[in-house]
mmCIF file with all atom_site columns, C-alpha atoms in Angstrom:
data_model
loop_
_atom_site.group_PDB
_atom_site.id
_atom_site.type_symbol
_atom_site.label_atom_id
_atom_site.label_alt_id
_atom_site.label_comp_id
_atom_site.label_asym_id
_atom_site.label_entity_id
_atom_site.label_seq_id
_atom_site.pdbx_PDB_ins_code
_atom_site.Cartn_x
_atom_site.Cartn_y
_atom_site.Cartn_z
_atom_site.occupancy
_atom_site.B_iso_or_equiv
_atom_site.pdbx_formal_charge
_atom_site.auth_seq_id
_atom_site.auth_comp_id
_atom_site.auth_asym_id
_atom_site.auth_atom_id
_atom_site.pdbx_PDB_model_num
ATOM 1   C CA . UNK G 1 1   ? 0.000   0.000   0.000  1.00 65.00 ? 29  UNK G CA 1
ATOM 2   C CA . UNK G 1 2   ? 1.017   3.606   -0.428 1.00 67.00 ? 30  UNK G CA 1
ATOM 3   C CA . UNK G 1 3   ? -0.258  6.995   0.717  1.00 70.00 ? 31  UNK G CA 1
ATOM 4   C CA . UNK G 1 4   ? -2.309  7.590   -2.434 1.00 76.00 ? 32  UNK G CA 1
ATOM 5   C CA . UNK G 1 5   ? -4.180  4.281   -2.568 1.00 87.00 ? 33  UNK G CA 1
ATOM 6   C CA . UNK G 1 6   ? -7.939  4.369   -3.047 1.00 90.00 ? 34  UNK G CA 1
ATOM 7   C CA . UNK G 1 7   ? -10.221 3.544   -0.162 1.00 91.00 ? 35  UNK G CA 1
ATOM 8   C CA . UNK G 1 8   ? -11.197 0.219   -1.760 1.00 93.00 ? 36  UNK G CA 1
ATOM 9   C CA . UNK G 1 9   ? -7.547  -0.870  -2.069 1.00 93.00 ? 37  UNK G CA 1
ATOM 10  C CA . UNK G 1 10  ? -6.874  -0.197  1.615  1.00 93.00 ? 38  UNK G CA 1
ATOM 11  C CA . UNK G 1 11  ? -10.111 -1.865  2.758  1.00 95.00 ? 39  UNK G CA 1
ATOM 12  C CA . UNK G 1 12  ? -9.323  -4.936  0.656  1.00 96.00 ? 40  UNK G CA 1
ATOM 13  C CA . UNK G 1 13  ? -5.822  -5.157  2.182  1.00 94.00 ? 41  UNK G CA 1
ATOM 14  C CA . UNK G 1 14  ? -7.303  -4.908  5.689  1.00 94.00 ? 42  UNK G CA 1
ATOM 15  C CA . UNK G 1 15  ? -9.817  -7.689  5.011  1.00 97.00 ? 43  UNK G CA 1
ATOM 16  C CA . UNK G 1 16  ? -7.077  -9.852  3.496  1.00 97.00 ? 44  UNK G CA 1
ATOM 17  C CA . UNK G 1 17  ? -5.038  -9.404  6.692  1.00 95.00 ? 45  UNK G CA 1
ATOM 18  C CA . UNK G 1 18  ? -8.060  -10.256 8.837  1.00 95.00 ? 46  UNK G CA 1
ATOM 19  C CA . UNK G 1 19  ? -8.752  -13.403 6.797  1.00 96.00 ? 47  UNK G CA 1
ATOM 20  C CA . UNK G 1 20  ? -5.080  -14.394 6.956  1.00 96.00 ? 48  UNK G CA 1
ATOM 21  C CA . UNK G 1 21  ? -5.260  -14.047 10.740 1.00 94.00 ? 49  UNK G CA 1
ATOM 22  C CA . UNK G 1 22  ? -8.488  -16.073 10.905 1.00 94.00 ? 50  UNK G CA 1
ATOM 23  C CA . UNK G 1 23  ? -6.768  -18.821 8.861  1.00 94.00 ? 51  UNK G CA 1
ATOM 24  C CA . UNK G 1 24  ? -3.600  -18.855 10.936 1.00 95.00 ? 52  UNK G CA 1
ATOM 25  C CA . UNK G 1 25  ? -3.078  -21.997 13.021 1.00 96.00 ? 53  UNK G CA 1
ATOM 26  C CA . UNK G 1 26  ? -2.157  -19.920 16.074 1.00 95.00 ? 54  UNK G CA 1
ATOM 27  C CA . UNK G 1 27  ? -5.434  -17.952 16.028 1.00 94.00 ? 55  UNK G CA 1
ATOM 28  C CA . UNK G 1 28  ? -7.629  -18.943 18.995 1.00 94.00 ? 56  UNK G CA 1
ATOM 29  C CA . UNK G 1 29  ? -10.506 -21.273 18.105 1.00 93.00 ? 57  UNK G CA 1
ATOM 30  C CA . UNK G 1 30  ? -13.117 -18.713 19.221 1.00 91.00 ? 58  UNK G CA 1
ATOM 31  C CA . UNK G 1 31  ? -12.369 -16.775 16.007 1.00 92.00 ? 59  UNK G CA 1
ATOM 32  C CA . UNK G 1 32  ? -13.288 -19.758 13.804 1.00 93.00 ? 60  UNK G CA 1
ATOM 33  C CA . UNK G 1 33  ? -16.890 -18.571 13.857 1.00 94.00 ? 61  UNK G CA 1
ATOM 34  C CA . UNK G 1 34  ? -16.154 -15.177 12.273 1.00 94.00 ? 62  UNK G CA 1
ATOM 35  C CA . UNK G 1 35  ? -15.938 -14.076 8.661  1.00 95.00 ? 63  UNK G CA 1
ATOM 36  C CA . UNK G 1 36  ? -14.750 -10.827 7.111  1.00 96.00 ? 64  UNK G CA 1
ATOM 37  C CA . UNK G 1 37  ? -15.984 -9.366  3.835  1.00 95.00 ? 65  UNK G CA 1
ATOM 38  C CA . UNK G 1 38  ? -15.125 -6.317  1.767  1.00 95.00 ? 66  UNK G CA 1
ATOM 39  C CA . UNK G 1 39  ? -17.478 -4.265  -0.437 1.00 88.00 ? 67  UNK G CA 1
ATOM 40  C CA . UNK G 1 40  ? -20.736 -6.078  0.398  1.00 85.00 ? 68  UNK G CA 1
ATOM 41  C CA . UNK G 1 41  ? -24.259 -4.846  -0.281 1.00 79.00 ? 69  UNK G CA 1
ATOM 42  C CA . UNK G 1 42  ? -26.590 -4.308  2.685  1.00 79.00 ? 70  UNK G CA 1
ATOM 43  C CA . UNK G 1 43  ? -29.272 -7.000  2.553  1.00 72.00 ? 71  UNK G CA 1
ATOM 44  C CA . UNK G 1 44  ? -31.964 -4.567  3.749  1.00 72.00 ? 72  UNK G CA 1
ATOM 45  C CA . UNK G 1 45  ? -31.478 -2.271  0.745  1.00 71.00 ? 73  UNK G CA 1
ATOM 46  C CA . UNK G 1 46  ? -33.818 -3.091  -2.172 1.00 74.00 ? 74  UNK G CA 1
ATOM 47  C CA . UNK G 1 47  ? -31.555 -1.448  -4.757 1.00 76.00 ? 75  UNK G CA 1
ATOM 48  C CA . UNK G 1 48  ? -29.166 -3.449  -6.904 1.00 73.00 ? 76  UNK G CA 1
ATOM 49  C CA . UNK G 1 49  ? -26.262 -2.868  -9.239 1.00 74.00 ? 77  UNK G CA 1
ATOM 50  C CA . UNK G 1 50  ? -24.471 0.472   -9.206 1.00 74.00 ? 78  UNK G CA 1
ATOM 51  C CA . UNK G 1 51  ? -27.320 2.132   -7.294 1.00 73.00 ? 79  UNK G CA 1
ATOM 52  C CA . UNK G 1 52  ? -26.875 -0.158  -4.303 1.00 77.00 ? 80  UNK G CA 1
ATOM 53  C CA . UNK G 1 53  ? -24.588 1.147   -1.572 1.00 83.00 ? 81  UNK G CA 1
ATOM 54  C CA . UNK G 1 54  ? -21.599 -0.957  -0.539 1.00 88.00 ? 82  UNK G CA 1
ATOM 55  C CA . UNK G 1 55  ? -20.479 -1.678  2.994  1.00 92.00 ? 83  UNK G CA 1
ATOM 56  C CA . UNK G 1 56  ? -16.709 -1.230  3.072  1.00 95.00 ? 84  UNK G CA 1
ATOM 57  C CA . UNK G 1 57  ? -15.922 -3.929  5.649  1.00 97.00 ? 85  UNK G CA 1
ATOM 58  C CA . UNK G 1 58  ? -18.236 -6.346  7.449  1.00 96.00 ? 86  UNK G CA 1
ATOM 59  C CA . UNK G 1 59  ? -17.334 -8.790  10.220 1.00 96.00 ? 87  UNK G CA 1
ATOM 60  C CA . UNK G 1 60  ? -19.952 -11.453 10.896 1.00 95.00 ? 88  UNK G CA 1
ATOM 61  C CA . UNK G 1 61  ? -20.203 -13.996 13.679 1.00 94.00 ? 89  UNK G CA 1
ATOM 62  C CA . UNK G 1 62  ? -21.796 -17.434 13.404 1.00 90.00 ? 90  UNK G CA 1
ATOM 63  C CA . UNK G 1 63  ? -22.001 -18.548 17.039 1.00 88.00 ? 91  UNK G CA 1
ATOM 64  C CA . UNK G 1 64  ? -25.581 -17.329 17.583 1.00 89.00 ? 92  UNK G CA 1
ATOM 65  C CA . UNK G 1 65  ? -28.649 -16.463 15.532 1.00 88.00 ? 93  UNK G CA 1
ATOM 66  C CA . UNK G 1 66  ? -29.456 -13.998 14.242 1.00 88.00 ? 94  UNK G CA 1
ATOM 67  C CA . UNK G 1 67  ? -25.823 -13.634 13.260 1.00 89.00 ? 95  UNK G CA 1
ATOM 68  C CA . UNK G 1 68  ? -24.260 -10.504 14.708 1.00 92.00 ? 96  UNK G CA 1
ATOM 69  C CA . UNK G 1 69  ? -22.524 -8.152  12.293 1.00 93.00 ? 97  UNK G CA 1
ATOM 70  C CA . UNK G 1 70  ? -20.115 -5.311  12.763 1.00 96.00 ? 98  UNK G CA 1
ATOM 71  C CA . UNK G 1 71  ? -20.066 -2.886  9.861  1.00 97.00 ? 99  UNK G CA 1
ATOM 72  C CA . UNK G 1 72  ? -17.285 -0.438  8.996  1.00 98.00 ? 100 UNK G CA 1
ATOM 73  C CA . UNK G 1 73  ? -17.535 2.543   6.672  1.00 97.00 ? 101 UNK G CA 1
ATOM 74  C CA . UNK G 1 74  ? -14.136 3.845   5.574  1.00 97.00 ? 102 UNK G CA 1
ATOM 75  C CA . UNK G 1 75  ? -13.103 7.269   4.333  1.00 97.00 ? 103 UNK G CA 1
ATOM 76  C CA . UNK G 1 76  ? -9.805  8.727   3.223  1.00 96.00 ? 104 UNK G CA 1
ATOM 77  C CA . UNK G 1 77  ? -8.626  11.895  4.966  1.00 95.00 ? 105 UNK G CA 1
ATOM 78  C CA . UNK G 1 78  ? -6.227  13.995  2.938  1.00 92.00 ? 106 UNK G CA 1
ATOM 79  C CA . UNK G 1 79  ? -5.863  17.763  3.039  1.00 89.00 ? 107 UNK G CA 1
ATOM 80  C CA . UNK G 1 80  ? -7.187  19.427  -0.099 1.00 86.00 ? 108 UNK G CA 1
ATOM 81  C CA . UNK G 1 81  ? -9.086  16.453  -1.496 1.00 89.00 ? 109 UNK G CA 1
ATOM 82  C CA . UNK G 1 82  ? -10.674 14.284  1.210  1.00 93.00 ? 110 UNK G CA 1
ATOM 83  C CA . UNK G 1 83  ? -11.760 16.362  4.201  1.00 92.00 ? 111 UNK G CA 1
ATOM 84  C CA . UNK G 1 84  ? -13.560 15.609  7.425  1.00 97.00 ? 112 UNK G CA 1
ATOM 85  C CA . UNK G 1 85  ? -16.857 16.434  5.679  1.00 97.00 ? 113 UNK G CA 1
ATOM 86  C CA . UNK G 1 86  ? -16.466 13.253  3.617  1.00 97.00 ? 114 UNK G CA 1
ATOM 87  C CA . UNK G 1 87  ? -16.006 11.270  6.830  1.00 98.00 ? 115 UNK G CA 1
ATOM 88  C CA . UNK G 1 88  ? -19.048 12.776  8.570  1.00 98.00 ? 116 UNK G CA 1
ATOM 89  C CA . UNK G 1 89  ? -21.205 13.280  5.452  1.00 96.00 ? 117 UNK G CA 1
ATOM 90  C CA . UNK G 1 90  ? -24.041 11.359  3.845  1.00 94.00 ? 118 UNK G CA 1
ATOM 91  C CA . UNK G 1 91  ? -21.731 8.703   2.351  1.00 94.00 ? 119 UNK G CA 1
ATOM 92  C CA . UNK G 1 92  ? -19.736 8.393   5.588  1.00 97.00 ? 120 UNK G CA 1
ATOM 93  C CA . UNK G 1 93  ? -21.140 8.547   9.115  1.00 98.00 ? 121 UNK G CA 1
ATOM 94  C CA . UNK G 1 94  ? -24.511 9.470   7.603  1.00 96.00 ? 122 UNK G CA 1
ATOM 95  C CA . UNK G 1 95  ? -24.941 5.883   6.351  1.00 94.00 ? 123 UNK G CA 1
ATOM 96  C CA . UNK G 1 96  ? -25.290 4.781   9.974  1.00 94.00 ? 124 UNK G CA 1
ATOM 97  C CA . UNK G 1 97  ? -27.355 7.729   11.182 1.00 94.00 ? 125 UNK G CA 1
ATOM 98  C CA . UNK G 1 98  ? -29.935 7.181   8.396  1.00 91.00 ? 126 UNK G CA 1
ATOM 99  C CA . UNK G 1 99  ? -30.014 3.409   9.127  1.00 89.00 ? 127 UNK G CA 1
ATOM 100 C CA . UNK G 1 100 ? -28.729 2.643   5.640  1.00 89.00 ? 128 UNK G CA 1
ATOM 101 C CA . UNK G 1 101 ? -26.118 0.434   7.344  1.00 92.00 ? 129 UNK G CA 1
ATOM 102 C CA . UNK G 1 102 ? -26.282 -1.451  10.673 1.00 92.00 ? 130 UNK G CA 1
ATOM 103 C CA . UNK G 1 103 ? -29.961 -0.648  11.215 1.00 88.00 ? 131 UNK G CA 1
ATOM 104 C CA . UNK G 1 104 ? -30.488 -3.665  13.474 1.00 88.00 ? 132 UNK G CA 1
ATOM 105 C CA . UNK G 1 105 ? -27.294 -3.285  15.469 1.00 91.00 ? 133 UNK G CA 1
ATOM 106 C CA . UNK G 1 106 ? -26.369 -0.975  18.352 1.00 93.00 ? 134 UNK G CA 1
ATOM 107 C CA . UNK G 1 107 ? -22.893 -0.085  17.112 1.00 96.00 ? 135 UNK G CA 1
ATOM 108 C CA . UNK G 1 108 ? -20.703 0.207   14.039 1.00 98.00 ? 136 UNK G CA 1
ATOM 109 C CA . UNK G 1 109 ? -17.289 1.515   13.047 1.00 98.00 ? 137 UNK G CA 1
ATOM 110 C CA . UNK G 1 110 ? -15.811 4.356   11.034 1.00 98.00 ? 138 UNK G CA 1
ATOM 111 C CA . UNK G 1 111 ? -12.307 3.927   9.628  1.00 97.00 ? 139 UNK G CA 1
ATOM 112 C CA . UNK G 1 112 ? -10.252 6.982   8.699  1.00 96.00 ? 140 UNK G CA 1
ATOM 113 C CA . UNK G 1 113 ? -7.397  6.333   6.297  1.00 95.00 ? 141 UNK G CA 1
ATOM 114 C CA . UNK G 1 114 ? -5.044  9.264   7.005  1.00 94.00 ? 142 UNK G CA 1
ATOM 115 C CA . UNK G 1 115 ? -3.176  9.926   3.745  1.00 92.00 ? 143 UNK G CA 1
ATOM 116 C CA . UNK G 1 116 ? -1.224  13.110  4.350  1.00 87.00 ? 144 UNK G CA 1
ATOM 117 C CA . UNK G 1 117 ? 1.382   14.572  6.622  1.00 81.00 ? 145 UNK G CA 1
ATOM 118 C CA . UNK G 1 118 ? -1.267  16.141  8.863  1.00 71.00 ? 146 UNK G CA 1
ATOM 119 C CA . UNK G 1 119 ? -1.013  14.454  12.206 1.00 80.00 ? 147 UNK G CA 1
ATOM 120 C CA . UNK G 1 120 ? -3.620  12.161  13.649 1.00 87.00 ? 148 UNK G CA 1
ATOM 121 C CA . UNK G 1 121 ? -4.353  14.760  16.379 1.00 89.00 ? 149 UNK G CA 1
ATOM 122 C CA . UNK G 1 122 ? -5.165  17.257  13.603 1.00 92.00 ? 150 UNK G CA 1
ATOM 123 C CA . UNK G 1 123 ? -7.849  14.992  12.155 1.00 95.00 ? 151 UNK G CA 1
ATOM 124 C CA . UNK G 1 124 ? -9.221  14.152  15.605 1.00 95.00 ? 152 UNK G CA 1
ATOM 125 C CA . UNK G 1 125 ? -9.510  17.885  16.249 1.00 95.00 ? 153 UNK G CA 1
ATOM 126 C CA . UNK G 1 126 ? -11.325 18.298  12.923 1.00 96.00 ? 154 UNK G CA 1
ATOM 127 C CA . UNK G 1 127 ? -13.764 15.540  13.894 1.00 97.00 ? 155 UNK G CA 1
ATOM 128 C CA . UNK G 1 128 ? -14.442 17.175  17.267 1.00 97.00 ? 156 UNK G CA 1
ATOM 129 C CA . UNK G 1 129 ? -15.009 20.522  15.524 1.00 97.00 ? 157 UNK G CA 1
ATOM 130 C CA . UNK G 1 130 ? -17.458 18.925  13.092 1.00 97.00 ? 158 UNK G CA 1
ATOM 131 C CA . UNK G 1 131 ? -19.360 17.312  15.967 1.00 97.00 ? 159 UNK G CA 1
ATOM 132 C CA . UNK G 1 132 ? -19.643 20.718  17.699 1.00 96.00 ? 160 UNK G CA 1
ATOM 133 C CA . UNK G 1 133 ? -20.714 22.607  14.578 1.00 96.00 ? 161 UNK G CA 1
ATOM 134 C CA . UNK G 1 134 ? -22.989 20.140  12.762 1.00 94.00 ? 162 UNK G CA 1
ATOM 135 C CA . UNK G 1 135 ? -26.188 19.576  14.716 1.00 92.00 ? 163 UNK G CA 1
ATOM 136 C CA . UNK G 1 136 ? -27.466 17.073  12.129 1.00 92.00 ? 164 UNK G CA 1
ATOM 137 C CA . UNK G 1 137 ? -24.887 14.577  13.423 1.00 94.00 ? 165 UNK G CA 1
ATOM 138 C CA . UNK G 1 138 ? -27.061 14.502  16.580 1.00 93.00 ? 166 UNK G CA 1
ATOM 139 C CA . UNK G 1 139 ? -24.267 13.710  19.005 1.00 95.00 ? 167 UNK G CA 1
ATOM 140 C CA . UNK G 1 140 ? -25.595 12.056  22.191 1.00 95.00 ? 168 UNK G CA 1
ATOM 141 C CA . UNK G 1 141 ? -22.279 11.135  23.796 1.00 95.00 ? 169 UNK G CA 1
ATOM 142 C CA . UNK G 1 142 ? -19.163 13.152  22.970 1.00 92.00 ? 170 UNK G CA 1
ATOM 143 C CA . UNK G 1 143 ? -16.053 11.687  21.433 1.00 95.00 ? 171 UNK G CA 1
ATOM 144 C CA . UNK G 1 144 ? -14.115 9.756   24.046 1.00 95.00 ? 172 UNK G CA 1
ATOM 145 C CA . UNK G 1 145 ? -10.831 7.937   23.762 1.00 94.00 ? 173 UNK G CA 1
ATOM 146 C CA . UNK G 1 146 ? -10.770 4.178   24.254 1.00 93.00 ? 174 UNK G CA 1
ATOM 147 C CA . UNK G 1 147 ? -8.419  1.274   23.707 1.00 89.00 ? 175 UNK G CA 1
ATOM 148 C CA . UNK G 1 148 ? -9.994  -1.855  22.223 1.00 87.00 ? 176 UNK G CA 1
ATOM 149 C CA . UNK G 1 149 ? -6.776  -3.214  20.714 1.00 82.00 ? 177 UNK G CA 1
ATOM 150 C CA . UNK G 1 150 ? -3.286  -2.377  21.929 1.00 83.00 ? 178 UNK G CA 1
ATOM 151 C CA . UNK G 1 151 ? -2.049  -2.288  18.328 1.00 84.00 ? 179 UNK G CA 1
ATOM 152 C CA . UNK G 1 152 ? -4.545  0.468   17.444 1.00 83.00 ? 180 UNK G CA 1
ATOM 153 C CA . UNK G 1 153 ? -3.657  3.557   19.476 1.00 83.00 ? 181 UNK G CA 1
ATOM 154 C CA . UNK G 1 154 ? -6.049  5.973   17.742 1.00 89.00 ? 182 UNK G CA 1
ATOM 155 C CA . UNK G 1 155 ? -9.511  4.799   18.757 1.00 95.00 ? 183 UNK G CA 1
ATOM 156 C CA . UNK G 1 156 ? -12.488 6.838   19.925 1.00 96.00 ? 184 UNK G CA 1
ATOM 157 C CA . UNK G 1 157 ? -16.184 6.323   20.571 1.00 98.00 ? 185 UNK G CA 1
ATOM 158 C CA . UNK G 1 158 ? -19.224 8.556   20.084 1.00 98.00 ? 186 UNK G CA 1
ATOM 159 C CA . UNK G 1 159 ? -22.961 7.983   20.229 1.00 97.00 ? 187 UNK G CA 1
ATOM 160 C CA . UNK G 1 160 ? -25.529 9.508   17.885 1.00 97.00 ? 188 UNK G CA 1
ATOM 161 C CA . UNK G 1 161 ? -29.301 9.501   17.526 1.00 94.00 ? 189 UNK G CA 1
ATOM 162 C CA . UNK G 1 162 ? -30.552 7.869   14.363 1.00 92.00 ? 190 UNK G CA 1
ATOM 163 C CA . UNK G 1 163 ? -32.658 9.925   11.994 1.00 83.00 ? 191 UNK G CA 1
ATOM 164 C CA . UNK G 1 164 ? -34.942 6.953   11.348 1.00 73.00 ? 192 UNK G CA 1
ATOM 165 C CA . UNK G 1 165 ? -36.905 5.740   14.339 1.00 66.00 ? 193 UNK G CA 1
ATOM 166 C CA . UNK G 1 166 ? -35.689 2.356   15.544 1.00 65.00 ? 194 UNK G CA 1
ATOM 167 C CA . UNK G 1 167 ? -37.476 0.677   18.444 1.00 67.00 ? 195 UNK G CA 1
ATOM 168 C CA . UNK G 1 168 ? -34.560 -1.567  19.344 1.00 73.00 ? 196 UNK G CA 1
ATOM 169 C CA . UNK G 1 169 ? -31.704 0.861   18.703 1.00 76.00 ? 197 UNK G CA 1
ATOM 170 C CA . UNK G 1 170 ? -32.760 4.542   18.727 1.00 86.00 ? 198 UNK G CA 1
ATOM 171 C CA . UNK G 1 171 ? -29.099 5.522   19.026 1.00 93.00 ? 199 UNK G CA 1
ATOM 172 C CA . UNK G 1 172 ? -25.948 4.067   17.511 1.00 96.00 ? 200 UNK G CA 1
ATOM 173 C CA . UNK G 1 173 ? -22.503 3.853   19.053 1.00 97.00 ? 201 UNK G CA 1
ATOM 174 C CA . UNK G 1 174 ? -19.706 4.573   16.605 1.00 98.00 ? 202 UNK G CA 1
ATOM 175 C CA . UNK G 1 175 ? -16.165 3.321   17.078 1.00 98.00 ? 203 UNK G CA 1
ATOM 176 C CA . UNK G 1 176 ? -13.769 5.656   15.239 1.00 98.00 ? 204 UNK G CA 1
ATOM 177 C CA . UNK G 1 177 ? -10.403 4.186   14.221 1.00 96.00 ? 205 UNK G CA 1
ATOM 178 C CA . UNK G 1 178 ? -7.828  6.440   12.555 1.00 94.00 ? 206 UNK G CA 1
ATOM 179 C CA . UNK G 1 179 ? -5.168  4.554   10.595 1.00 93.00 ? 207 UNK G CA 1
ATOM 180 C CA . UNK G 1 180 ? -1.926  6.187   9.503  1.00 90.00 ? 208 UNK G CA 1
ATOM 181 C CA . UNK G 1 181 ? -1.696  5.420   5.781  1.00 88.00 ? 209 UNK G CA 1
ATOM 182 C CA . UNK G 1 182 ? 0.783   8.252   5.126  1.00 79.00 ? 210 UNK G CA 1
ATOM 183 C CA . UNK G 1 183 ? 3.953   6.711   6.475  1.00 68.00 ? 211 UNK G CA 1
ATOM 184 C CA . UNK G 1 184 ? 3.542   3.243   4.969  1.00 60.00 ? 212 UNK G CA 1
#
């Protein structure tokens, strides 16, 4: 990978790494019941072909039914061409807030592929600014730092109301993961 790769190229490389890990003999057996997919269509969406949106990365479990899913939407962040508005816009975070993705699940993930020399703190600051200024993002819980995986130091969590009424999940928790794709 390099710092100018398209979002789809990076997402595909991530899913390949996840699948390689799932297939490794030293991976704990509890991960045998998970699959990872790239560029899948949401089953709830009636559209097909080019009109149908594509989920960037989906992790699905098979231990229980209905099968739990964790959906990631990915966006490139690069000064001058791919700003924070892409990340928080209709084709980014908006996919979750409108229930286009992960409608039946309480949480989902946003991946930021940082592709310029701007530091990760710069883009976190931009995200915080956007949350303060854009009321349509309907922030319920402010951005807070968390550590799910030790190998991923740039993780945050926020909670938002959904624009579509959902009896089971009126709000959605979003895990934000910023990946440094500049210094690859």
